DNA sequence: CCAAAACGTTAACAAAAGATAAGAAATTGT
DNA sequence: ACAATTTCTTATCTTTTGTTAACGTTTTGG
């Protein structure tokens, strides 16, 4: 894991990615980027670890990560993040409580980082406060929608249905991550997913 | 379903409930409450219905509601809200897309309502905009934490474990809500929950 | 390039959950 | 108070999933 200055290329990618939520004028942008850091995480290294507070929210410039828990000595992968997405152990970041799981890079991953300290400073900086509150609101609302869908699928769908839906709605994830992580994500074992695949005979 | 003016008692309950997220000075409060409505929903009536946009977010003064989907003609209850909690079909409210499910009162329920139109107006009202952005952020972040926990439990726990944890962490819900709704909430059938209860022999 | 590790499939068996139906118990509405 | 409805349990049977282990393939790391 290394930190350094941020390239203009990375900043431009970030600015485009943020446009989904908020845009800055030049004054604001200049101020905003003074609060950012840059970090790279080598493949298999960890972005955050269990029992430590996750102090950072990251925006992935390139690479990918998974979030996993350990249960009975076995890793269980709960979600993934890819380029142009945020990654954090949100509950830990937001509440400053220790993480219950790990975030690990699946590839060498480059991120722009907003530390919780810098986020707090921006929320107190008159030039940025309003926009950062709004930014935080819109990002949180975006994730609420994602999470709501996911919970609904656990409640109303069978594992097989969740798999078939995922094939259609998230073909990218299906191709980029190992199948046993997908199984965890769907809430089943890798063996069970292999059987579902054989049963449904839908190979994308 | 009826609307009317809001009693001071209800407003005080609301103000206390909001204090978890945000406080208002008297000027702000006077302005804020001019955007609120009051509504009662009779037992078994609906707060929001499938295929219509959920235009309201409600704060429950008293009563309770459940959120359910219909799958193959059967109702599947996804969550509950009680006194001093918010209720909405959040994704529909936030994105202005039609609901995928129903929100129904379990008892006669009284709510203070923030319509999405009034929320938009407050977000444009200079006296309130900043605080409402912040309020929205904090509420959304609160729900992200709840949802994250729930997804993690679907990924890492068995139905039996989820039941036992729920007994400990949400005894209130267990007592107030019919068991077959709890089963849905846990992601299993009512018959299966009955078996788990027999197996574990833990009756609160 | 080779050994080790990781990954996916399959099989066999056990455990759990789903589906359906029947009946008891509790609640509700009139 | 009592009939109707809802709720919970139980039983039976089927389907699915979990568990463990074996095996072949692919990928990884030196």
GROMACS .gro file of C-alpha atoms (C1' of nucleotides) in nm:
model
  468
    1UNK     CA    1   0.000   0.000   0.000
    2UNK     CA    2   0.145   0.334  -0.104
    3UNK     CA    3   0.037   0.697  -0.106
    4UNK     CA    4   0.149   0.983  -0.325
    5UNK     CA    5   0.033   1.285  -0.518
    6UNK     CA    6  -0.258   1.247  -0.753
    7UNK     CA    7  -0.221   1.257  -1.128
    8UNK     CA    8  -0.442   1.485  -1.333
    9UNK     CA    9  -0.564   1.179  -1.514
   10UNK     CA   10  -0.687   1.022  -1.191
   11UNK     CA   11  -0.846   1.349  -1.083
   12UNK     CA   12  -1.031   1.377  -1.411
   13UNK     CA   13  -1.163   1.024  -1.378
   14UNK     CA   14  -1.276   1.106  -1.027
   15UNK     CA   15  -1.444   1.428  -1.133
   16UNK     CA   16  -1.637   1.246  -1.404
   17UNK     CA   17  -1.739   0.974  -1.163
   18UNK     CA   18  -1.859   1.228  -0.908
   19UNK     CA   19  -2.074   1.399  -1.169
   20UNK     CA   20  -2.336   1.131  -1.105
   21UNK     CA   21  -2.379   1.292  -0.765
   22UNK     CA   22  -2.243   1.646  -0.771
   23UNK     CA   23  -2.043   1.897  -0.972
   24UNK     CA   24  -1.797   2.157  -0.851
   25UNK     CA   25  -1.698   2.494  -0.992
   26UNK     CA   26  -1.327   2.560  -1.028
   27UNK     CA   27  -1.288   2.730  -0.691
   28UNK     CA   28  -1.462   2.449  -0.511
   29UNK     CA   29  -1.274   2.187  -0.704
   30UNK     CA   30  -0.937   2.333  -0.619
   31UNK     CA   31  -1.030   2.339  -0.254
   32UNK     CA   32  -1.186   1.994  -0.268
   33UNK     CA   33  -0.887   1.817  -0.417
   34UNK     CA   34  -0.663   1.954  -0.143
   35UNK     CA   35  -0.843   1.711   0.086
   36UNK     CA   36  -0.787   1.406  -0.131
   37UNK     CA   37  -0.520   1.142  -0.112
   38UNK     CA   38  -0.411   0.872  -0.350
   39UNK     CA   39  -0.335   0.517  -0.265
   40UNK     CA   40  -0.250   0.197  -0.443
   41UNK     CA   41  -0.316  -0.145  -0.300
   42UNK     CA   42  -0.133  -0.447  -0.436
   43UNK     CA   43  -0.329  -0.753  -0.537
   44UNK     CA   44  -0.433  -0.951  -0.229
   45UNK     CA   45  -0.333  -0.671   0.006
   46UNK     CA   46  -0.600  -0.522   0.227
   47UNK     CA   47  -0.769  -0.186   0.208
   48UNK     CA   48  -0.922  -0.238   0.548
   49UNK     CA   49  -0.907  -0.513   0.807
   50UNK     CA   50  -1.123  -0.658   1.079
   51UNK     CA   51  -1.121  -0.495   1.423
   52UNK     CA   52  -0.973  -0.170   1.296
   53UNK     CA   53  -1.175   0.136   1.209
   54UNK     CA   54  -1.202   0.193   0.834
   55UNK     CA   55  -1.090   0.554   0.816
   56UNK     CA   56  -1.109   0.587   0.442
   57UNK     CA   57  -1.360   0.593   0.168
   58UNK     CA   58  -1.201   0.512  -0.166
   59UNK     CA   59  -1.299   0.580  -0.523
   60UNK     CA   60  -1.152   0.316  -0.751
   61UNK     CA   61  -0.955   0.464  -1.041
   62UNK     CA   62  -0.863   0.119  -1.157
   63UNK     CA   63  -0.865  -0.228  -1.015
   64UNK     CA   64  -1.123  -0.405  -0.802
   65UNK     CA   65  -1.183  -0.517  -0.448
   66UNK     CA   66  -1.393  -0.760  -0.251
   67UNK     CA   67  -1.540  -0.729   0.096
   68UNK     CA   68  -1.535  -1.049   0.296
   69UNK     CA   69  -1.604  -1.186   0.640
   70UNK     CA   70  -1.447  -1.485   0.809
   71UNK     CA   71  -1.684  -1.739   0.958
   72UNK     CA   72  -1.554  -2.060   1.115
   73UNK     CA   73  -1.219  -2.001   0.948
   74UNK     CA   74  -1.375  -1.966   0.602
   75UNK     CA   75  -1.387  -1.649   0.396
   76UNK     CA   76  -1.730  -1.534   0.284
   77UNK     CA   77  -1.736  -1.262   0.020
   78UNK     CA   78  -2.018  -1.012   0.059
   79UNK     CA   79  -1.963  -0.764  -0.220
   80UNK     CA   80  -1.734  -0.627  -0.488
   81UNK     CA   81  -1.639  -0.286  -0.614
   82UNK     CA   82  -1.486  -0.196  -0.948
   83UNK     CA   83  -1.360   0.104  -1.141
   84UNK     CA   84  -1.560   0.423  -1.089
   85UNK     CA   85  -1.722   0.292  -0.774
   86UNK     CA   86  -1.676   0.380  -0.411
   87UNK     CA   87  -1.546   0.134  -0.160
   88UNK     CA   88  -1.548   0.144   0.214
   89UNK     CA   89  -1.657  -0.048   0.514
   90UNK     CA   90  -1.934   0.208   0.532
   91UNK     CA   91  -2.067   0.129   0.873
   92UNK     CA   92  -1.721   0.146   1.021
   93UNK     CA   93  -1.639   0.466   0.833
   94UNK     CA   94  -1.965   0.632   0.930
   95UNK     CA   95  -1.977   0.523   1.292
   96UNK     CA   96  -1.603   0.495   1.363
   97UNK     CA   97  -1.656   0.146   1.496
   98UNK     CA   98  -1.416  -0.139   1.413
   99UNK     CA   99  -1.473  -0.332   1.091
  100UNK     CA  100  -1.633  -0.674   1.110
  101UNK     CA  101  -1.467  -0.787   0.786
  102UNK     CA  102  -1.190  -0.725   0.539
  103UNK     CA  103  -1.160  -0.539   0.212
  104UNK     CA  104  -0.901  -0.692  -0.019
  105UNK     CA  105  -0.775  -0.590  -0.362
  106UNK     CA  106  -0.855  -0.846  -0.631
  107UNK     CA  107  -0.610  -0.673  -0.866
  108UNK     CA  108  -0.360  -0.402  -0.816
  109UNK     CA  109  -0.596  -0.120  -0.733
  110UNK     CA  110  -0.553   0.257  -0.743
  111UNK     CA  111  -0.786   0.473  -0.538
  112UNK     CA  112  -0.856   0.830  -0.455
  113UNK     CA  113  -0.911   0.851  -0.083
  114UNK     CA  114  -1.129   1.072   0.133
  115UNK     CA  115  -1.028   1.007   0.491
  116UNK     CA  116  -1.295   1.048   0.755
  117UNK     CA  117  -1.086   1.325   0.908
  118UNK     CA  118  -1.073   1.514   0.582
  119UNK     CA  119  -1.443   1.455   0.527
  120UNK     CA  120  -1.508   1.611   0.866
  121UNK     CA  121  -1.286   1.905   0.779
  122UNK     CA  122  -1.468   1.958   0.451
  123UNK     CA  123  -1.801   1.943   0.630
  124UNK     CA  124  -1.673   2.234   0.843
  125UNK     CA  125  -1.515   2.429   0.559
  126UNK     CA  126  -1.760   2.707   0.459
  127UNK     CA  127  -1.659   2.685   0.095
  128UNK     CA  128  -1.742   2.314   0.078
  129UNK     CA  129  -1.977   2.228   0.362
  130UNK     CA  130  -2.305   2.257   0.177
  131UNK     CA  131  -2.189   2.062  -0.123
  132UNK     CA  132  -2.031   1.793   0.089
  133UNK     CA  133  -2.348   1.744   0.289
  134UNK     CA  134  -2.533   1.714  -0.038
  135UNK     CA  135  -2.271   1.485  -0.185
  136UNK     CA  136  -2.287   1.263   0.121
  137UNK     CA  137  -2.664   1.254   0.106
  138UNK     CA  138  -2.678   1.160  -0.260
  139UNK     CA  139  -2.413   0.890  -0.230
  140UNK     CA  140  -2.581   0.742   0.077
  141UNK     CA  141  -2.919   0.749  -0.096
  142UNK     CA  142  -2.769   0.575  -0.396
  143UNK     CA  143  -2.641   0.293  -0.178
  144UNK     CA  144  -2.971   0.269   0.008
  145UNK     CA  145  -3.139   0.193  -0.324
  146UNK     CA  146  -2.879  -0.074  -0.406
  147UNK     CA  147  -2.906  -0.231  -0.062
  148UNK     CA  148  -3.284  -0.225  -0.066
  149UNK     CA  149  -3.285  -0.420  -0.392
  150UNK     CA  150  -3.042  -0.672  -0.256
  151UNK     CA  151  -3.237  -0.731   0.063
  152UNK     CA  152  -3.557  -0.766  -0.136
  153UNK     CA  153  -3.393  -1.032  -0.350
  154UNK     CA  154  -3.290  -1.230  -0.043
  155UNK     CA  155  -3.647  -1.212   0.086
  156UNK     CA  156  -3.838  -1.281  -0.232
  157UNK     CA  157  -3.611  -1.488  -0.456
  158UNK     CA  158  -3.461  -1.835  -0.445
  159UNK     CA  159  -3.086  -1.873  -0.487
  160UNK     CA  160  -3.145  -1.998  -0.840
  161UNK     CA  161  -3.353  -1.692  -0.925
  162UNK     CA  162  -3.090  -1.464  -0.775
  163UNK     CA  163  -2.825  -1.634  -0.987
  164UNK     CA  164  -3.024  -1.599  -1.310
  165UNK     CA  165  -3.103  -1.235  -1.236
  166UNK     CA  166  -2.741  -1.164  -1.158
  167UNK     CA  167  -2.639  -1.318  -1.490
  168UNK     CA  168  -2.861  -1.067  -1.665
  169UNK     CA  169  -2.808  -0.759  -1.453
  170UNK     CA  170  -2.443  -0.792  -1.359
  171UNK     CA  171  -2.270  -0.986  -1.637
  172UNK     CA  172  -1.957  -0.782  -1.568
  173UNK     CA  173  -1.920  -0.914  -1.214
  174UNK     CA  174  -1.993  -1.270  -1.327
  175UNK     CA  175  -1.700  -1.261  -1.563
  176UNK     CA  176  -1.452  -1.079  -1.348
  177UNK     CA  177  -1.466  -1.263  -1.018
  178UNK     CA  178  -1.418  -1.629  -0.922
  179UNK     CA  179  -1.734  -1.832  -0.902
  180UNK     CA  180  -1.700  -1.918  -0.535
  181UNK     CA  181  -1.710  -1.547  -0.452
  182UNK     CA  182  -2.030  -1.517  -0.656
  183UNK     CA  183  -2.174  -1.807  -0.458
  184UNK     CA  184  -2.102  -1.625  -0.131
  185UNK     CA  185  -2.252  -1.307  -0.274
  186UNK     CA  186  -2.570  -1.501  -0.356
  187UNK     CA  187  -2.580  -1.642  -0.006
  188UNK     CA  188  -2.501  -2.004  -0.098
  189UNK     CA  189  -2.201  -2.238  -0.110
  190UNK     CA  190  -1.976  -2.277  -0.414
  191UNK     CA  191  -2.089  -2.639  -0.449
  192UNK     CA  192  -2.451  -2.532  -0.457
  193UNK     CA  193  -2.382  -2.268  -0.720
  194UNK     CA  194  -2.209  -2.527  -0.935
  195UNK     CA  195  -2.523  -2.741  -0.917
  196UNK     CA  196  -2.748  -2.449  -1.001
  197UNK     CA  197  -2.536  -2.377  -1.305
  198UNK     CA  198  -2.563  -2.735  -1.421
  199UNK     CA  199  -2.938  -2.733  -1.358
  200UNK     CA  200  -3.011  -2.412  -1.543
  201UNK     CA  201  -2.758  -2.465  -1.820
  202UNK     CA  202  -2.721  -2.095  -1.884
  203UNK     CA  203  -2.362  -2.016  -1.951
  204UNK     CA  204  -2.305  -1.655  -2.039
  205UNK     CA  205  -5.641   0.749   0.535
  206UNK     CA  206  -5.696   1.104   0.657
  207UNK     CA  207  -5.495   1.426   0.675
  208UNK     CA  208  -5.527   1.720   0.909
  209UNK     CA  209  -5.334   1.974   1.115
  210UNK     CA  210  -5.066   1.849   1.346
  211UNK     CA  211  -5.100   1.854   1.721
  212UNK     CA  212  -4.827   2.005   1.935
  213UNK     CA  213  -4.791   1.670   2.102
  214UNK     CA  214  -4.714   1.500   1.772
  215UNK     CA  215  -4.473   1.777   1.676
  216UNK     CA  216  -4.288   1.740   2.005
  217UNK     CA  217  -4.256   1.366   1.956
  218UNK     CA  218  -4.122   1.431   1.608
  219UNK     CA  219  -3.875   1.692   1.726
  220UNK     CA  220  -3.739   1.454   1.987
  221UNK     CA  221  -3.713   1.175   1.733
  222UNK     CA  222  -3.528   1.399   1.490
  223UNK     CA  223  -3.275   1.495   1.755
  224UNK     CA  224  -3.095   1.170   1.678
  225UNK     CA  225  -3.009   1.329   1.345
  226UNK     CA  226  -3.045   1.703   1.368
  227UNK     CA  227  -3.172   1.990   1.583
  228UNK     CA  228  -3.338   2.312   1.474
  229UNK     CA  229  -3.343   2.657   1.629
  230UNK     CA  230  -3.685   2.817   1.670
  231UNK     CA  231  -3.675   3.005   1.342
  232UNK     CA  232  -3.583   2.698   1.150
  233UNK     CA  233  -3.834   2.484   1.332
  234UNK     CA  234  -4.120   2.722   1.255
  235UNK     CA  235  -4.026   2.717   0.892
  236UNK     CA  236  -3.968   2.343   0.888
  237UNK     CA  237  -4.304   2.246   1.031
  238UNK     CA  238  -4.483   2.450   0.767
  239UNK     CA  239  -4.372   2.178   0.524
  240UNK     CA  240  -4.509   1.889   0.728
  241UNK     CA  241  -4.838   1.707   0.700
  242UNK     CA  242  -5.015   1.467   0.928
  243UNK     CA  243  -5.183   1.148   0.826
  244UNK     CA  244  -5.352   0.854   0.990
  245UNK     CA  245  -5.378   0.515   0.830
  246UNK     CA  246  -5.637   0.267   0.955
  247UNK     CA  247  -5.529  -0.084   1.041
  248UNK     CA  248  -5.482  -0.289   0.722
  249UNK     CA  249  -5.501   0.019   0.501
  250UNK     CA  250  -5.203   0.102   0.285
  251UNK     CA  251  -4.949   0.379   0.320
  252UNK     CA  252  -4.812   0.305  -0.025
  253UNK     CA  253  -4.900   0.056  -0.295
  254UNK     CA  254  -4.730  -0.127  -0.576
  255UNK     CA  255  -4.687   0.045  -0.913
  256UNK     CA  256  -4.743   0.392  -0.769
  257UNK     CA  257  -4.465   0.629  -0.670
  258UNK     CA  258  -4.427   0.657  -0.294
  259UNK     CA  259  -4.438   1.034  -0.258
  260UNK     CA  260  -4.413   1.044   0.118
  261UNK     CA  261  -4.171   0.969   0.389
  262UNK     CA  262  -4.347   0.918   0.719
  263UNK     CA  263  -4.237   0.942   1.079
  264UNK     CA  264  -4.451   0.716   1.296
  265UNK     CA  265  -4.603   0.897   1.594
  266UNK     CA  266  -4.784   0.584   1.696
  267UNK     CA  267  -4.874   0.256   1.537
  268UNK     CA  268  -4.671   0.027   1.313
  269UNK     CA  269  -4.642  -0.080   0.953
  270UNK     CA  270  -4.502  -0.359   0.745
  271UNK     CA  271  -4.351  -0.352   0.398
  272UNK     CA  272  -4.440  -0.650   0.184
  273UNK     CA  273  -4.409  -0.783  -0.166
  274UNK     CA  274  -4.637  -1.021  -0.347
  275UNK     CA  275  -4.476  -1.322  -0.510
  276UNK     CA  276  -4.686  -1.587  -0.683
  277UNK     CA  277  -4.994  -1.452  -0.510
  278UNK     CA  278  -4.837  -1.474  -0.164
  279UNK     CA  279  -4.743  -1.182   0.057
  280UNK     CA  280  -4.381  -1.167   0.171
  281UNK     CA  281  -4.304  -0.920   0.446
  282UNK     CA  282  -3.966  -0.752   0.418
  283UNK     CA  283  -3.954  -0.514   0.712
  284UNK     CA  284  -4.139  -0.334   0.985
  285UNK     CA  285  -4.142   0.015   1.127
  286UNK     CA  286  -4.266   0.125   1.467
  287UNK     CA  287  -4.308   0.438   1.675
  288UNK     CA  288  -4.031   0.694   1.636
  289UNK     CA  289  -3.907   0.541   1.315
  290UNK     CA  290  -3.929   0.654   0.957
  291UNK     CA  291  -4.116   0.463   0.696
  292UNK     CA  292  -4.110   0.490   0.322
  293UNK     CA  293  -4.054   0.289   0.013
  294UNK     CA  294  -3.718   0.463   0.005
  295UNK     CA  295  -3.609   0.368  -0.342
  296UNK     CA  296  -3.939   0.483  -0.486
  297UNK     CA  297  -3.932   0.803  -0.281
  298UNK     CA  298  -3.574   0.881  -0.374
  299UNK     CA  299  -3.588   0.789  -0.741
  300UNK     CA  300  -3.956   0.865  -0.809
  301UNK     CA  301  -3.997   0.520  -0.961
  302UNK     CA  302  -4.307   0.309  -0.888
  303UNK     CA  303  -4.303   0.092  -0.576
  304UNK     CA  304  -4.241  -0.279  -0.612
  305UNK     CA  305  -4.433  -0.357  -0.293
  306UNK     CA  306  -4.685  -0.237  -0.041
  307UNK     CA  307  -4.665  -0.063   0.295
  308UNK     CA  308  -4.958  -0.152   0.521
  309UNK     CA  309  -5.054  -0.037   0.869
  310UNK     CA  310  -5.046  -0.317   1.125
  311UNK     CA  311  -5.237  -0.099   1.369
  312UNK     CA  312  -5.407   0.232   1.334
  313UNK     CA  313  -5.103   0.445   1.262
  314UNK     CA  314  -5.044   0.819   1.290
  315UNK     CA  315  -4.761   0.973   1.094
  316UNK     CA  316  -4.598   1.304   1.027
  317UNK     CA  317  -4.537   1.326   0.656
  318UNK     CA  318  -4.267   1.489   0.448
  319UNK     CA  319  -4.379   1.471   0.088
  320UNK     CA  320  -4.110   1.450  -0.175
  321UNK     CA  321  -4.236   1.781  -0.315
  322UNK     CA  322  -4.201   1.951   0.021
  323UNK     CA  323  -3.861   1.793   0.069
  324UNK     CA  324  -3.754   1.940  -0.264
  325UNK     CA  325  -3.890   2.278  -0.162
  326UNK     CA  326  -3.703   2.267   0.167
  327UNK     CA  327  -3.385   2.172  -0.015
  328UNK     CA  328  -3.428   2.495  -0.214
  329UNK     CA  329  -3.530   2.713   0.080
  330UNK     CA  330  -3.221   2.911   0.190
  331UNK     CA  331  -3.326   2.900   0.553
  332UNK     CA  332  -3.345   2.521   0.553
  333UNK     CA  333  -3.140   2.389   0.263
  334UNK     CA  334  -2.816   2.321   0.447
  335UNK     CA  335  -2.982   2.150   0.740
  336UNK     CA  336  -3.206   1.943   0.518
  337UNK     CA  337  -2.912   1.821   0.313
  338UNK     CA  338  -2.742   1.727   0.637
  339UNK     CA  339  -3.056   1.570   0.775
  340UNK     CA  340  -3.100   1.365   0.458
  341UNK     CA  341  -2.738   1.256   0.473
  342UNK     CA  342  -2.753   1.143   0.833
  343UNK     CA  343  -3.080   0.957   0.791
  344UNK     CA  344  -2.956   0.784   0.477
  345UNK     CA  345  -2.629   0.693   0.648
  346UNK     CA  346  -2.821   0.552   0.941
  347UNK     CA  347  -3.017   0.325   0.711
  348UNK     CA  348  -2.705   0.221   0.522
  349UNK     CA  349  -2.566   0.088   0.849
  350UNK     CA  350  -2.888  -0.105   0.920
  351UNK     CA  351  -2.902  -0.246   0.569
  352UNK     CA  352  -2.535  -0.342   0.573
  353UNK     CA  353  -2.589  -0.545   0.888
  354UNK     CA  354  -2.890  -0.716   0.742
  355UNK     CA  355  -2.715  -0.810   0.417
  356UNK     CA  356  -2.417  -0.939   0.614
  357UNK     CA  357  -2.649  -1.161   0.816
  358UNK     CA  358  -2.797  -1.309   0.498
  359UNK     CA  359  -2.449  -1.383   0.370
  360UNK     CA  360  -2.284  -1.514   0.683
  361UNK     CA  361  -2.560  -1.663   0.898
  362UNK     CA  362  -2.798  -1.957   0.871
  363UNK     CA  363  -3.172  -1.894   0.914
  364UNK     CA  364  -3.151  -2.049   1.259
  365UNK     CA  365  -2.868  -1.814   1.358
  366UNK     CA  366  -3.059  -1.517   1.222
  367UNK     CA  367  -3.361  -1.617   1.427
  368UNK     CA  368  -3.163  -1.652   1.750
  369UNK     CA  369  -2.988  -1.321   1.694
  370UNK     CA  370  -3.318  -1.151   1.622
  371UNK     CA  371  -3.460  -1.288   1.946
  372UNK     CA  372  -3.179  -1.114   2.132
  373UNK     CA  373  -3.145  -0.793   1.936
  374UNK     CA  374  -3.506  -0.723   1.842
  375UNK     CA  375  -3.726  -0.876   2.112
  376UNK     CA  376  -3.974  -0.594   2.056
  377UNK     CA  377  -4.041  -0.694   1.696
  378UNK     CA  378  -4.066  -1.061   1.791
  379UNK     CA  379  -4.348  -0.987   2.031
  380UNK     CA  380  -4.539  -0.735   1.827
  381UNK     CA  381  -4.552  -0.904   1.490
  382UNK     CA  382  -4.711  -1.231   1.374
  383UNK     CA  383  -4.463  -1.510   1.341
  384UNK     CA  384  -4.516  -1.568   0.971
  385UNK     CA  385  -4.408  -1.210   0.905
  386UNK     CA  386  -4.092  -1.275   1.106
  387UNK     CA  387  -4.031  -1.584   0.894
  388UNK     CA  388  -4.049  -1.375   0.578
  389UNK     CA  389  -3.820  -1.115   0.734
  390UNK     CA  390  -3.566  -1.389   0.803
  391UNK     CA  391  -3.591  -1.512   0.446
  392UNK     CA  392  -3.766  -1.844   0.520
  393UNK     CA  393  -4.117  -1.988   0.521
  394UNK     CA  394  -4.345  -1.980   0.826
  395UNK     CA  395  -4.337  -2.359   0.842
  396UNK     CA  396  -3.960  -2.355   0.851
  397UNK     CA  397  -3.955  -2.096   1.130
  398UNK     CA  398  -4.193  -2.308   1.334
  399UNK     CA  399  -3.950  -2.599   1.301
  400UNK     CA  400  -3.654  -2.383   1.398
  401UNK     CA  401  -3.839  -2.271   1.709
  402UNK     CA  402  -3.910  -2.629   1.804
  403UNK     CA  403  -3.549  -2.723   1.738
  404UNK     CA  404  -3.395  -2.443   1.939
  405UNK     CA  405  -3.654  -2.439   2.217
  406UNK     CA  406  -3.587  -2.077   2.302
  407UNK     CA  407  -3.914  -1.907   2.379
  408UNK     CA  408  -3.871  -1.547   2.484
  409DC     C1'  409   0.916  -2.432  -1.653
  410DC     C1'  410   0.760  -2.669  -1.264
  411DA     C1'  411   0.550  -2.720  -0.816
  412DA     C1'  412   0.203  -2.539  -0.541
  413DA     C1'  413  -0.211  -2.328  -0.480
  414DA     C1'  414  -0.658  -2.205  -0.628
  415DC     C1'  415  -1.070  -2.316  -0.873
  416DG     C1'  416  -1.466  -2.569  -1.056
  417DT     C1'  417  -1.717  -2.997  -1.089
  418DT     C1'  418  -1.900  -3.413  -0.929
  419DA     C1'  419  -2.052  -3.766  -0.602
  420DA     C1'  420  -2.254  -3.938  -0.175
  421DC     C1'  421  -2.475  -3.855   0.225
  422DA     C1'  422  -2.691  -3.568   0.587
  423DA     C1'  423  -2.944  -3.176   0.716
  424DA     C1'  424  -3.244  -2.824   0.624
  425DA     C1'  425  -3.594  -2.600   0.377
  426DG     C1'  426  -4.000  -2.580   0.055
  427DA     C1'  427  -4.478  -2.739  -0.057
  428DT     C1'  428  -4.903  -2.899   0.077
  429DA     C1'  429  -5.251  -3.026   0.376
  430DA     C1'  430  -5.479  -3.097   0.811
  431DG     C1'  431  -5.598  -2.959   1.247
  432DA     C1'  432  -5.555  -2.694   1.689
  433DA     C1'  433  -5.528  -2.250   1.899
  434DA     C1'  434  -5.583  -1.772   1.907
  435DT     C1'  435  -5.780  -1.359   1.742
  436DT     C1'  436  -6.120  -1.079   1.522
  437DG     C1'  437  -6.547  -0.887   1.394
  438DT     C1'  438  -7.017  -0.859   1.451
  439DA     C1'  439  -7.085  -1.507   2.256
  440DC     C1'  440  -6.990  -1.725   1.855
  441DA     C1'  441  -6.875  -1.779   1.380
  442DA     C1'  442  -6.516  -1.663   1.070
  443DT     C1'  443  -6.062  -1.570   0.998
  444DT     C1'  444  -5.597  -1.577   1.104
  445DT     C1'  445  -5.214  -1.789   1.301
  446DC     C1'  446  -4.923  -2.159   1.447
  447DT     C1'  447  -4.797  -2.631   1.461
  448DT     C1'  448  -4.737  -3.079   1.289
  449DA     C1'  449  -4.687  -3.439   0.946
  450DT     C1'  450  -4.551  -3.614   0.498
  451DC     C1'  451  -4.309  -3.588   0.098
  452DT     C1'  452  -4.002  -3.353  -0.235
  453DT     C1'  453  -3.645  -3.051  -0.344
  454DT     C1'  454  -3.264  -2.797  -0.236
  455DT     C1'  455  -2.871  -2.699   0.014
  456DG     C1'  456  -2.476  -2.806   0.319
  457DT     C1'  457  -2.075  -3.100   0.405
  458DT     C1'  458  -1.692  -3.350   0.286
  459DA     C1'  459  -1.394  -3.544  -0.018
  460DA     C1'  460  -1.200  -3.666  -0.458
  461DC     C1'  461  -1.050  -3.536  -0.903
  462DG     C1'  462  -0.913  -3.268  -1.302
  463DT     C1'  463  -0.810  -2.812  -1.467
  464DT     C1'  464  -0.633  -2.361  -1.440
  465DT     C1'  465  -0.368  -2.015  -1.245
  466DT     C1'  466   0.004  -1.846  -0.973
  467DG     C1'  467   0.456  -1.775  -0.803
  468DG     C1'  468   0.907  -1.865  -0.784
   0.00000   0.00000   0.00000
